[in-house]
Coordinates of C-alpha atoms and ligand atoms in Angstrom, one line a residue:
X359 CA 54.3 170.9 223.2
X360 CA 54.2 169.3 219.6
X361 CA 55.0 171.7 216.7
X362 CA 54.5 171.4 213.0
X363 CA 55.8 173.6 210.1
X364 CA 54.3 173.8 206.8
X365 CA 54.8 176.2 204.2
X366 CA 51.2 177.5 204.1
X367 CA 48.5 177.1 207.3
X368 CA 45.2 178.0 206.4
X369 CA 42.4 178.7 209.3
X370 CA 39.1 177.9 208.2
X371 CA 38.0 174.4 206.2
X372 CA 35.0 176.7 204.5
X373 CA 34.8 177.1 200.6
X374 CA 37.4 180.2 201.1
X375 CA 40.0 178.1 203.6
X376 CA 39.3 174.9 201.5
X377 CA 39.6 175.9 198.5
X378 CA 42.6 177.9 199.0
X379 CA 44.5 174.8 200.7
X380 CA 43.8 172.3 197.7
X381 CA 45.0 175.1 195.0
X382 CA 48.3 175.6 197.2
X383 CA 48.9 172.3 197.5
X384 CA 48.0 171.3 193.8
X385 CA 50.9 173.9 193.1
X386 CA 53.3 172.5 195.6
X387 CA 53.3 173.9 199.1
X388 CA 52.7 171.7 202.0
X389 CA 49.8 172.4 203.3
X390 CA 48.2 172.8 207.1
X391 CA 44.1 173.9 207.3
X392 CA 43.0 174.0 210.9
X393 CA 39.5 173.7 211.5
X394 CA 37.2 173.8 214.6
X395 CA 34.4 171.9 213.8
X396 CA 34.5 168.2 213.5
X397 CA 32.8 168.2 209.7
X398 CA 35.0 170.5 207.2
X399 CA 33.4 172.9 204.6
X400 CA 32.4 175.5 206.7
X401 CA 29.4 177.6 206.9
X402 CA 28.4 176.5 203.7
X403 CA 28.3 172.8 203.6
X404 CA 27.5 172.3 207.4
X405 CA 24.7 175.2 208.3
X406 CA 24.5 177.8 204.8
X407 CA 24.4 177.0 201.2
X408 CA 24.1 173.5 201.3
X409 CA 21.6 172.5 203.6
X410 CA 19.5 175.6 202.9
X411 CA 19.3 174.2 199.5
X412 CA 18.4 170.8 200.0
X413 CA 15.7 172.3 201.8
X414 CA 14.4 174.6 199.1
X415 CA 14.6 171.5 196.5
X416 CA 12.7 169.9 198.8
X417 CA 10.0 171.8 200.5
X418 CA 9.6 173.0 196.4
X419 CA 8.5 169.5 195.4
X420 CA 6.0 169.6 198.0
X421 CA 4.4 172.5 196.9
X422 CA 4.2 171.3 193.7
X423 CA 2.6 168.5 194.5
X424 CA -0.1 170.2 196.5
X425 CA -0.6 173.0 194.0
X426 CA 1.0 172.6 190.9
X427 CA 0.7 169.6 189.4
X428 CA -3.2 169.3 188.7
X429 CA -2.5 172.0 186.2
X430 CA -0.1 169.3 184.2
X431 CA -3.2 166.8 184.4
X432 CA -1.2 164.8 186.9
X433 CA -3.3 164.1 189.7
X434 CA -1.9 163.0 193.2
X435 CA -4.0 161.9 196.3
X436 CA -3.5 163.4 199.5
X437 CA 0.1 165.1 199.9
X438 CA 1.5 164.2 203.1
X439 CA 4.9 165.9 205.3
X440 CA 7.5 163.9 206.6
X441 CA 9.2 166.5 208.0
X442 CA 11.6 164.2 209.4
X443 CA 12.5 162.2 206.5
X444 CA 13.0 165.7 205.0
X445 CA 15.8 166.6 207.1
X446 CA 17.2 163.4 207.6
X447 CA 17.9 164.0 203.5
X448 CA 19.1 167.3 204.1
X449 CA 21.9 166.2 206.7
X450 CA 22.4 163.3 204.6
X451 CA 23.4 165.8 201.8
X452 CA 25.7 167.6 203.7
X453 CA 27.2 164.4 205.3
X454 CA 28.4 163.3 202.3
X455 CA 29.8 166.8 200.8
X456 CA 31.5 167.4 204.1
X457 CA 33.0 163.7 203.5
X458 CA 33.8 164.6 200.2
X459 CA 36.0 167.7 201.3
X460 CA 38.1 164.9 203.5
X461 CA 38.9 163.1 201.3
X462 CA 40.1 165.8 198.5
X463 CA 41.9 166.9 201.6
X464 CA 43.9 163.2 201.5
X465 CA 43.7 162.9 198.2
X466 CA 46.2 166.8 197.6
X467 CA 48.5 165.5 200.6
X468 CA 46.8 167.9 202.9
X469 CA 47.2 167.7 206.7
X470 CA 44.1 168.6 208.6
X471 CA 44.1 169.7 211.9
X472 CA 41.3 169.6 214.0
X473 CA 41.1 172.6 217.0
X474 CA 40.3 175.9 217.3
X475 CA 43.5 178.0 215.9
X476 CA 44.9 181.6 217.8
X477 CA 47.5 183.4 216.3
X478 CA 50.7 183.6 218.1
X479 CA 52.5 186.3 215.7
X480 CA 55.9 185.7 214.0
X481 CA 54.3 182.4 211.7
X482 CA 53.2 180.7 214.7
X483 CA 49.4 179.3 215.8
X484 CA 48.7 177.8 218.6
X485 CA 45.6 174.7 218.2
X486 CA 43.9 173.8 221.2
X487 CA 41.1 171.0 221.7
X488 CA 42.7 168.8 218.6
X489 CA 42.3 165.2 218.5
X490 CA 43.1 163.8 222.0
X491 CA 42.7 167.4 223.8
X492 CA 46.1 168.3 222.9
X493 CA 47.8 171.5 222.2
X494 CA 49.4 172.0 219.1
X495 CA 51.8 174.8 217.6
X496 CA 52.1 174.6 214.0
X497 CA 54.4 177.2 212.2
X498 CA 54.2 178.1 209.1
X499 CA 55.5 180.8 206.6
X500 CA 52.5 182.0 205.6
X501 CA 49.4 181.9 207.1
X502 CA 45.5 182.5 205.2
X503 CA 43.0 183.3 207.2
X504 CA 39.4 182.0 206.1
X505 CA 37.2 181.8 209.5
X506 CA 34.1 182.7 208.2
X507 CA 31.5 184.8 209.9
X508 CA 28.4 184.1 212.2
X509 CA 25.1 185.4 212.6
X510 CA 24.2 189.0 213.8
X511 CA 21.7 189.9 216.2
X512 CA 20.2 193.4 217.4
X513 CA 20.2 195.2 220.4
X514 CA 17.1 193.9 222.4
X515 CA 16.8 190.5 221.4
X516 CA 18.6 187.5 223.2
X517 CA 18.8 184.5 220.8
X518 CA 18.0 181.4 222.5
X519 CA 19.1 178.6 220.3
X520 CA 15.4 177.5 220.1
X521 CA 12.6 180.0 220.0
X522 CA 14.6 182.8 219.0
X523 CA 17.1 181.9 216.7
X524 CA 19.1 182.1 213.7
X525 CA 19.5 180.2 210.3
X526 CA 21.0 177.4 212.2
X527 CA 18.2 176.5 213.9
X528 CA 15.5 177.3 210.9
X529 CA 17.6 174.8 208.7
X530 CA 16.5 172.7 211.4
X531 CA 13.1 173.1 213.4
X532 CA 11.4 169.5 214.1
X533 CA 7.9 171.2 213.4
X534 CA 6.9 173.7 211.3
X535 CA 5.7 176.6 213.1
X536 CA 2.5 177.5 212.9
X537 CA 3.7 181.3 212.6
X538 CA 7.1 182.2 212.2
X539 CA 8.3 185.4 212.6
X540 CA 11.3 186.4 210.0
X541 CA 13.6 189.7 211.0
X542 CA 14.8 191.1 207.5
X543 CA 14.1 190.8 204.3
X544 CA 17.3 189.8 202.9
X545 CA 18.3 186.8 201.2
X546 CA 18.5 184.6 204.8
X547 CA 14.5 186.2 205.4
X548 CA 13.3 185.4 202.3
X549 CA 15.0 181.7 200.8
X550 CA 13.8 180.2 204.7
X551 CA 10.8 182.2 204.7
X552 CA 10.2 180.3 201.6
X553 CA 11.2 177.1 202.8
X554 CA 9.0 177.1 206.2
X555 CA 5.8 178.9 204.2
X556 CA 6.1 176.0 201.6
X557 CA 5.6 173.3 204.6
X558 CA 2.5 175.4 205.5
X559 CA 3.7 177.9 208.6
X560 CA 2.3 181.3 208.3
X561 CA 5.6 183.4 207.7
X562 CA 5.7 187.3 208.4
X563 CA 8.8 189.3 207.2
X564 CA 9.7 192.2 209.4
X565 CA 12.3 194.6 207.0
X566 CA 13.8 197.8 208.2
X567 CA 14.2 199.1 205.0
X568 CA 10.9 200.1 202.8
X569 CA 12.4 197.3 200.3
X570 CA 13.4 194.0 200.1
X571 CA 16.7 192.6 199.2
X572 CA 18.9 195.4 199.1
X573 CA 21.3 196.0 196.7
X574 CA 18.9 194.1 194.1
X575 CA 17.7 195.6 191.0
X576 CA 14.8 198.2 192.0
X577 CA 12.6 196.7 189.2
X578 CA 13.5 193.1 190.1
X579 CA 12.9 193.5 194.1
X580 CA 9.3 195.2 193.9
X581 CA 8.5 192.4 191.3
X582 CA 9.9 189.7 193.4
X583 CA 8.1 191.1 196.4
X584 CA 4.9 191.2 194.5
X585 CA 5.3 187.4 193.8
X586 CA 6.3 186.4 197.3
X587 CA 3.0 188.3 198.6
X588 CA 0.9 186.4 195.9
X589 CA 2.5 183.3 197.8
X590 CA 1.4 184.3 201.1
X591 CA 4.8 185.8 202.8
X592 CA 3.2 188.8 204.7
X593 CA 5.6 191.7 204.8
X594 CA 6.0 194.5 206.9
X595 CA 8.2 196.8 205.2
X596 CA 10.2 200.0 207.1
X597 CA 9.5 198.2 209.9
X598 CA 12.7 198.5 212.2
X599 CA 12.6 195.7 215.0
X600 CA 13.9 196.4 218.4
X601 CA 13.2 193.7 220.2
X602 CA 11.7 189.9 220.6
X603 CA 11.4 187.8 223.6
X604 CA 10.2 184.3 225.0
X605 CA 7.1 184.4 226.4
X606 CA 6.5 180.5 227.4
X607 CA 4.0 180.4 224.3
X608 CA 6.4 181.5 221.7
X609 CA 7.6 184.9 221.3
X610 CA 6.5 188.6 221.2
X611 CA 8.3 190.7 218.6
X612 CA 8.1 194.2 218.7
X613 CA 9.0 196.9 216.0
X614 CA 8.6 200.5 215.7
X615 CA 5.0 201.5 214.3
X616 CA 3.5 198.2 214.8
X617 CA 1.6 196.4 217.6
X618 CA 3.8 193.7 219.0
X619 CA 3.3 190.3 217.0
X620 CA 2.8 187.0 218.7
X621 CA 4.7 184.1 217.0
X622 CA 5.9 180.6 217.8
X623 CA 9.2 181.1 216.5
X624 CA 11.6 184.0 215.4
X625 CA 14.4 183.8 212.6
X626 CA 16.5 186.7 213.2
X627 CA 18.7 187.2 209.6
X628 CA 19.7 190.7 209.8
X629 CA 23.1 190.0 208.6
X630 CA 26.7 188.1 209.2
X631 CA 29.6 189.2 211.3
X632 CA 33.2 188.8 210.9
X633 CA 33.9 185.4 212.9
X634 CA 37.2 186.8 214.7
X635 CA 36.7 185.9 218.6
X636 CA 40.0 184.6 220.4
X637 CA 41.5 184.1 216.9
X638 CA 44.5 186.8 218.3
X639 CA 44.6 188.9 215.6
X640 CA 45.8 192.0 217.9
X641 CA 48.2 190.0 219.5
X642 CA 49.4 189.1 216.3
X643 CA 49.1 192.8 214.6
X644 CA 46.4 191.8 212.0
X645 CA 43.9 195.0 211.8
X646 CA 40.2 195.2 211.7
X647 CA 37.8 197.6 209.7
X648 CA 35.3 199.5 211.8
X649 CA 32.9 196.4 211.2
X650 CA 35.6 194.6 212.6
X651 CA 36.2 192.7 209.1
X652 CA 39.6 192.1 208.6
X653 CA 41.2 194.7 206.6
X654 CA 43.3 193.6 203.4
X655 CA 44.9 194.9 200.2
X656 CA 44.6 194.0 196.7
X657 CA 46.8 190.5 197.1
X658 CA 44.9 189.8 200.7
X659 CA 47.8 190.5 202.6
X660 CA 46.9 192.0 206.5
X661 CA 48.4 194.3 208.5
X662 CA 50.9 191.7 209.5
X663 CA 53.6 190.1 207.6
X664 CA 53.0 186.5 205.8
X665 CA 49.2 186.7 207.2
X666 CA 46.5 186.9 204.4
X667 CA 42.8 187.1 204.9
X668 CA 39.9 185.7 202.3
X669 CA 35.9 185.0 202.2
X670 CA 33.2 186.3 204.6
X671 CA 36.3 187.6 207.0
X672 CA 37.0 190.4 204.8
X673 CA 34.9 193.1 203.3
X674 CA 32.5 192.5 200.0
X675 CA 29.4 190.2 199.5
X676 CA 29.3 187.4 201.7
X677 CA 28.9 184.4 199.0
X678 CA 30.7 180.8 199.0
X679 CA 31.9 181.4 195.5
X680 CA 34.1 184.6 195.9
X681 CA 35.6 182.8 199.5
X682 CA 36.5 180.1 196.6
X683 CA 37.8 182.6 194.0
X684 CA 40.0 184.6 196.5
X685 CA 41.4 181.7 198.2
X686 CA 42.7 180.5 194.7
X687 CA 43.8 184.2 193.7
X688 CA 45.4 184.6 197.5
X689 CA 47.7 181.3 197.3
X690 CA 48.3 181.2 193.2
X691 CA 50.0 184.8 193.9
X692 CA 52.3 183.1 196.5
X693 CA 53.5 180.6 193.9
X694 CA 53.2 182.2 190.4
X695 CA 52.9 185.9 191.4
X696 CA 49.6 186.1 189.8
X697 CA 45.9 185.9 190.7
X698 CA 42.8 188.0 190.0
X699 CA 39.8 187.6 191.1
X700 CA 36.9 189.7 188.7
X701 CA 34.5 191.0 191.0
X702 CA 33.0 192.8 188.5
X703 CA 31.8 189.8 186.9
X704 CA 30.7 188.0 190.5
X705 CA 27.4 186.4 190.2
X706 CA 24.8 186.3 192.8
X707 CA 21.6 184.3 193.3
X708 CA 18.7 184.1 195.7
X709 CA 17.3 180.6 195.6
X710 CA 13.7 181.3 195.9
X711 CA 11.0 180.5 193.7
X712 CA 11.2 182.0 191.1
X713 CA 14.5 182.3 191.9
X714 CA 16.8 185.7 192.1
X715 CA 20.1 186.2 190.2
X716 CA 22.2 189.1 189.3
X717 CA 25.4 190.1 187.8
X718 CA 27.2 193.3 187.4
X719 CA 25.5 196.8 187.8
X720 CA 22.1 197.4 188.3
X721 CA 20.4 200.3 186.8
X722 CA 20.7 202.5 189.7
X723 CA 24.2 201.8 190.3
X724 CA 25.2 202.7 186.5
X725 CA 23.1 205.6 187.4
X726 CA 25.1 206.6 190.7
X727 CA 28.6 206.1 189.1
X728 CA 27.2 208.5 186.3
X729 CA 27.0 206.3 183.7
X730 CA 24.4 206.7 180.8
X731 CA 22.8 203.2 180.4
X732 CA 20.5 201.7 177.9
X733 CA 18.0 199.0 179.5
X734 CA 16.4 196.1 177.8
X735 CA 13.9 194.0 179.5
X736 CA 12.1 190.6 178.3
X737 CA 9.1 188.8 180.6
X738 CA 9.5 185.3 180.8
X739 CA 5.7 185.1 179.7
X740 CA 6.6 185.6 176.5
X741 CA 9.1 182.8 176.5
X742 CA 7.5 179.1 175.4
X743 CA 9.9 177.0 177.6
X744 CA 8.3 179.4 180.9
X745 CA 5.4 178.8 179.3
X746 CA 5.8 174.5 179.2
X747 CA 6.6 174.9 182.4
X748 CA 3.8 176.7 183.8
X749 CA 6.0 179.5 185.2
X750 CA 5.8 182.5 183.3
X751 CA 6.5 184.8 186.3
X752 CA 9.7 187.5 186.3
X753 CA 11.9 189.3 183.5
X754 CA 15.4 189.6 182.3
X755 CA 16.9 192.7 182.7
X756 CA 19.9 194.3 180.6
X757 CA 21.7 197.2 181.6
X758 CA 24.4 198.2 178.5
X759 CA 26.4 201.1 178.6
X760 CA 24.7 203.8 176.2
X761 CA 28.1 204.8 174.6
X762 CA 29.9 201.5 174.2
X763 CA 27.2 198.8 174.5
X764 CA 29.3 196.9 176.9
X765 CA 27.1 195.0 179.5
X766 CA 27.3 196.4 182.6
X767 CA 25.5 193.9 184.6
X768 CA 22.1 191.3 183.9
X769 CA 19.4 190.8 186.4
X770 CA 16.8 187.7 186.4
X771 CA 13.6 186.9 188.5
X772 CA 12.7 183.7 187.0
X773 CA 12.6 179.9 186.8
X774 CA 16.5 178.6 186.7
X775 CA 17.5 182.3 187.2
X776 CA 20.7 180.7 189.1
X777 CA 21.5 178.6 186.6
X778 CA 20.8 181.4 183.4
X779 CA 23.0 183.6 185.4
X780 CA 26.1 181.6 184.5
X781 CA 25.6 182.9 180.6
X782 CA 25.6 186.4 182.3
X783 CA 28.7 186.0 184.4
X784 CA 30.8 184.9 181.1
X785 CA 29.0 187.7 178.9
X786 CA 30.4 190.4 181.9
X787 CA 33.9 189.0 182.6
X788 CA 34.5 188.5 178.8
X789 CA 33.1 192.5 178.3
X790 CA 30.7 190.9 175.7
X791 CA 28.4 194.3 174.5
X792 CA 24.4 193.7 174.1
X793 CA 25.1 192.9 170.8
X794 CA 27.0 190.2 171.2
X795 CA 24.5 188.7 173.5
X796 CA 21.9 189.3 171.5
X797 CA 23.6 187.5 168.3
X798 CA 24.9 184.9 169.9
X799 CA 22.4 181.7 168.7
X800 CA 20.3 180.3 171.7
X801 CA 19.0 176.7 171.3
X802 CA 14.7 176.6 171.0
X803 CA 13.0 176.2 173.4
X804 CA 15.2 177.7 176.6
X805 CA 14.9 180.0 179.1
X806 CA 17.8 181.1 178.3
X807 CA 16.0 183.1 174.7
X808 CA 14.9 185.2 177.2
X809 CA 17.8 186.4 177.9
X810 CA 18.9 187.0 174.6
X811 CA 15.5 188.6 173.9
X812 CA 16.3 190.8 176.3
X813 CA 19.5 191.9 174.9
X814 CA 17.7 192.7 171.9
X815 CA 15.2 194.6 173.3
X816 CA 18.0 197.2 174.3
X817 CA 18.0 198.1 171.0
X818 CA 14.1 197.4 170.8
X819 CA 14.1 194.4 168.6
X820 CA 13.0 191.8 171.1
X821 CA 11.3 189.4 168.8
X822 CA 8.5 187.8 171.1
X823 CA 7.6 190.8 173.2
Ligands
LIG1113 P1 33.0 179.6 206.4 O1 32.2 178.9 205.6 O2 32.1 180.6 207.5 O3 34.2 179.0 207.2 C1 35.0 179.3 208.2 C2 35.5 178.3 209.0 O4 36.5 178.7 209.5 C3 34.4 177.7 209.6 O5 34.1 176.0 209.6 C4 35.0 177.7 211.2 O6 34.9 176.5 211.4 C5 36.1 177.6 210.9 N1 37.4 178.7 211.8 C6 36.6 180.0 212.6 N2 37.3 180.2 213.4 C7 38.4 179.2 213.4 C8 39.6 179.0 214.5 N3 39.7 180.1 214.9 N4 40.3 177.8 214.4 C9 40.1 177.0 213.7 N5 38.6 177.2 212.4 C10 38.0 178.2 212.7 N6 26.8 181.5 200.0 C11 26.6 181.3 198.9 O7 27.2 181.8 197.9 N7 25.4 180.6 198.1 C12 24.8 180.0 199.1 O8 23.4 179.6 198.4 C13 24.4 180.5 200.5 N8 23.7 180.3 200.9 C14 23.8 180.7 202.5 C15 22.8 179.9 203.4 C16 23.0 180.3 204.9 C17 21.6 180.0 205.4 C18 24.2 181.3 204.8 C19 24.3 181.4 206.8 C20 24.8 181.4 204.5 C21 24.9 181.1 203.1 N9 25.6 181.4 201.9 C22 25.7 181.3 200.6 C23 26.7 182.7 202.4 C24 28.1 181.7 202.5 O9 27.8 180.1 203.4 C25 29.6 182.1 202.9 O10 29.7 183.2 202.3 C26 30.7 181.2 203.0 O11 30.9 180.0 203.8 C27 31.8 181.9 203.7 O12 33.1 181.1 203.4 P2 34.3 181.6 204.1 O13 35.1 180.4 203.7 O14 34.6 182.5 203.9 O15 33.8 180.8 205.7
LIG1114 P1 21.2 190.4 204.3 O1 22.0 191.7 204.7 O2 21.0 190.1 203.1 O3 19.6 190.9 204.9 C1 19.5 191.4 206.0 C2 18.5 192.4 206.2 O4 17.9 192.8 207.6 C3 18.5 193.5 205.6 O5 17.6 194.1 204.3 C4 18.2 194.6 206.7 O6 17.6 196.1 206.4 C5 17.4 193.9 207.5 N1 17.2 194.5 208.8 C6 18.4 195.0 209.8 N2 18.6 195.2 211.5 C7 16.9 195.3 211.1 C8 16.1 195.7 211.7 N3 16.2 195.8 213.1 N4 14.6 195.4 211.8 C9 14.3 194.9 210.4 N5 14.9 194.7 209.7 C10 16.7 194.7 210.0 O7 21.9 189.2 205.7 P2 21.0 188.1 205.8 O8 19.9 187.5 205.1 O9 21.3 187.7 207.1 O10 22.3 187.2 205.0 C11 23.6 187.3 205.3 C12 24.8 186.7 204.8 O11 24.7 185.7 203.7 C13 24.4 187.6 203.3 O12 25.3 188.4 202.9 C14 24.3 187.1 202.1 O13 25.0 187.1 201.3 C15 25.0 185.3 202.6 N6 23.6 184.2 201.8 C16 23.9 184.3 200.9 C17 23.2 183.6 199.7 C18 23.0 183.3 198.6 O14 24.0 183.5 198.2 N7 21.7 182.7 198.0 C19 21.9 182.9 200.9 C20 21.8 183.1 202.3 C21 22.7 183.9 203.0

């Protein structure tokens, strides 16, 4: 069998693996990246962040054209939907970006090895199904595992890849379902539920907890729920789904305490699980935790010498930018001895309309950690730019340490919250106080002025409240 040797082998070309590979090559290491799928870019580019955002943008334009232009005095004729064209655009965006990773690999001299990797122990990796069907052995001084995650399901639900499916199917329905039942009011359920609601489906979300978006600030989540309900999504909270089955006409979903629901399609969005099947972890001595996530220390080192892990396959929020930052920090440590990820300043965005974005601690998390805090909020209805956009729903919330005034967290529900959170992330990263943010000059009229006003509100000084 042919053997190839490198300083570093990365398993998985998602946003964790491909970023790690590029940074390692920049630092002078010889690098191979092994990827089982034909397209590079992982879940994020193929069936995650990018296709979902493409559909969110397209469906929002459809919604705008149908319902939101008249108020601006823009009169359009009958608005139609060409779902196939919408899907083709999404695929074009995905193809362009995945090809972009391939050219970045080429530019950085990274060997792309196609095939499924299995650890053999001692720095050896078997790669099956490479181009031409050959088996290859790769040896490397260091190995970074970045195999990502796969959708989870729940007992009682057999995914059939069609009527009862996950986000992967919901990113590619060939027609708008008349009634879509979404199981789970987390990020995927709300983003993809929004897409299909805008395109004309009746959408019912069943959520086990008494709230949506666990982990999000309570006030923001409550306000977001109210807005999503107003948009026409039906929610059953406190509804633990126990089963779903296809019945020829579509599917029937069963949840505790409610009558069975008949629908056309079911989107199971109850979280994701580490993608470690067939990776050979046991043989290589790589330990996992009780949830099957690979256990790592602060340097991303696993229990096997020379083997590291990053991204969705280790504990932490499953976010593409977290995976990328870990990839950089992990390989920088190999070469420079130093690498760091600011987990306290890690932003997260839900790309619904309005968007929901957050960085740092919520008010509830600060209280649970025993930190006395002061809170400033500012509603977008007091923001001039939001008025001109005709998008006044939502608010900004700044949570600051009561003793030091250091910003602990910023939470935004509102138009373009995902772009605005960048300023908040820099503020948290640089340990800014609410006073710093309040004193910084913000251009007028911008949505970001709501951030400044929320910072001023920590001291009861908001101007337009
Ligand atoms: P992945 O992206 O999962 O990549 C792992 C790669 O490893 C895959 O390509 C896989 O084929 C390959 N692989 C696995 N095992 C092997 C093996 N044995 N041999 C060879 N190759 C292997 N995050 C955000 O930050 N923003 C978003 O807007 C966002 N939207 C999302 C929308 C959806 C619908 C989904 C499902 C996820 C979304 N996420 C988003 C989460 C994001 O996609 C993940 O956090 C991110 O992709 C994790 O990166 P990763 O590199 O750890 O793993
Ligand atoms: P999630 O963890 O965000 O939400 C899952 C929801 O399902 C939870 O609210 C949970 O209480 C509920 N649930 C679990 N079992 C249930 C049951 N039996 N009945 C009813 N409800 C049940 O998971 P997700 O939405 O599948 O997303 C997976 C991951 O992908 C997330 O960790 C997220 O970080 C990532 N992602 C991120 C983005 C983004 O950053 N914009 C977008 C999509 C996905």
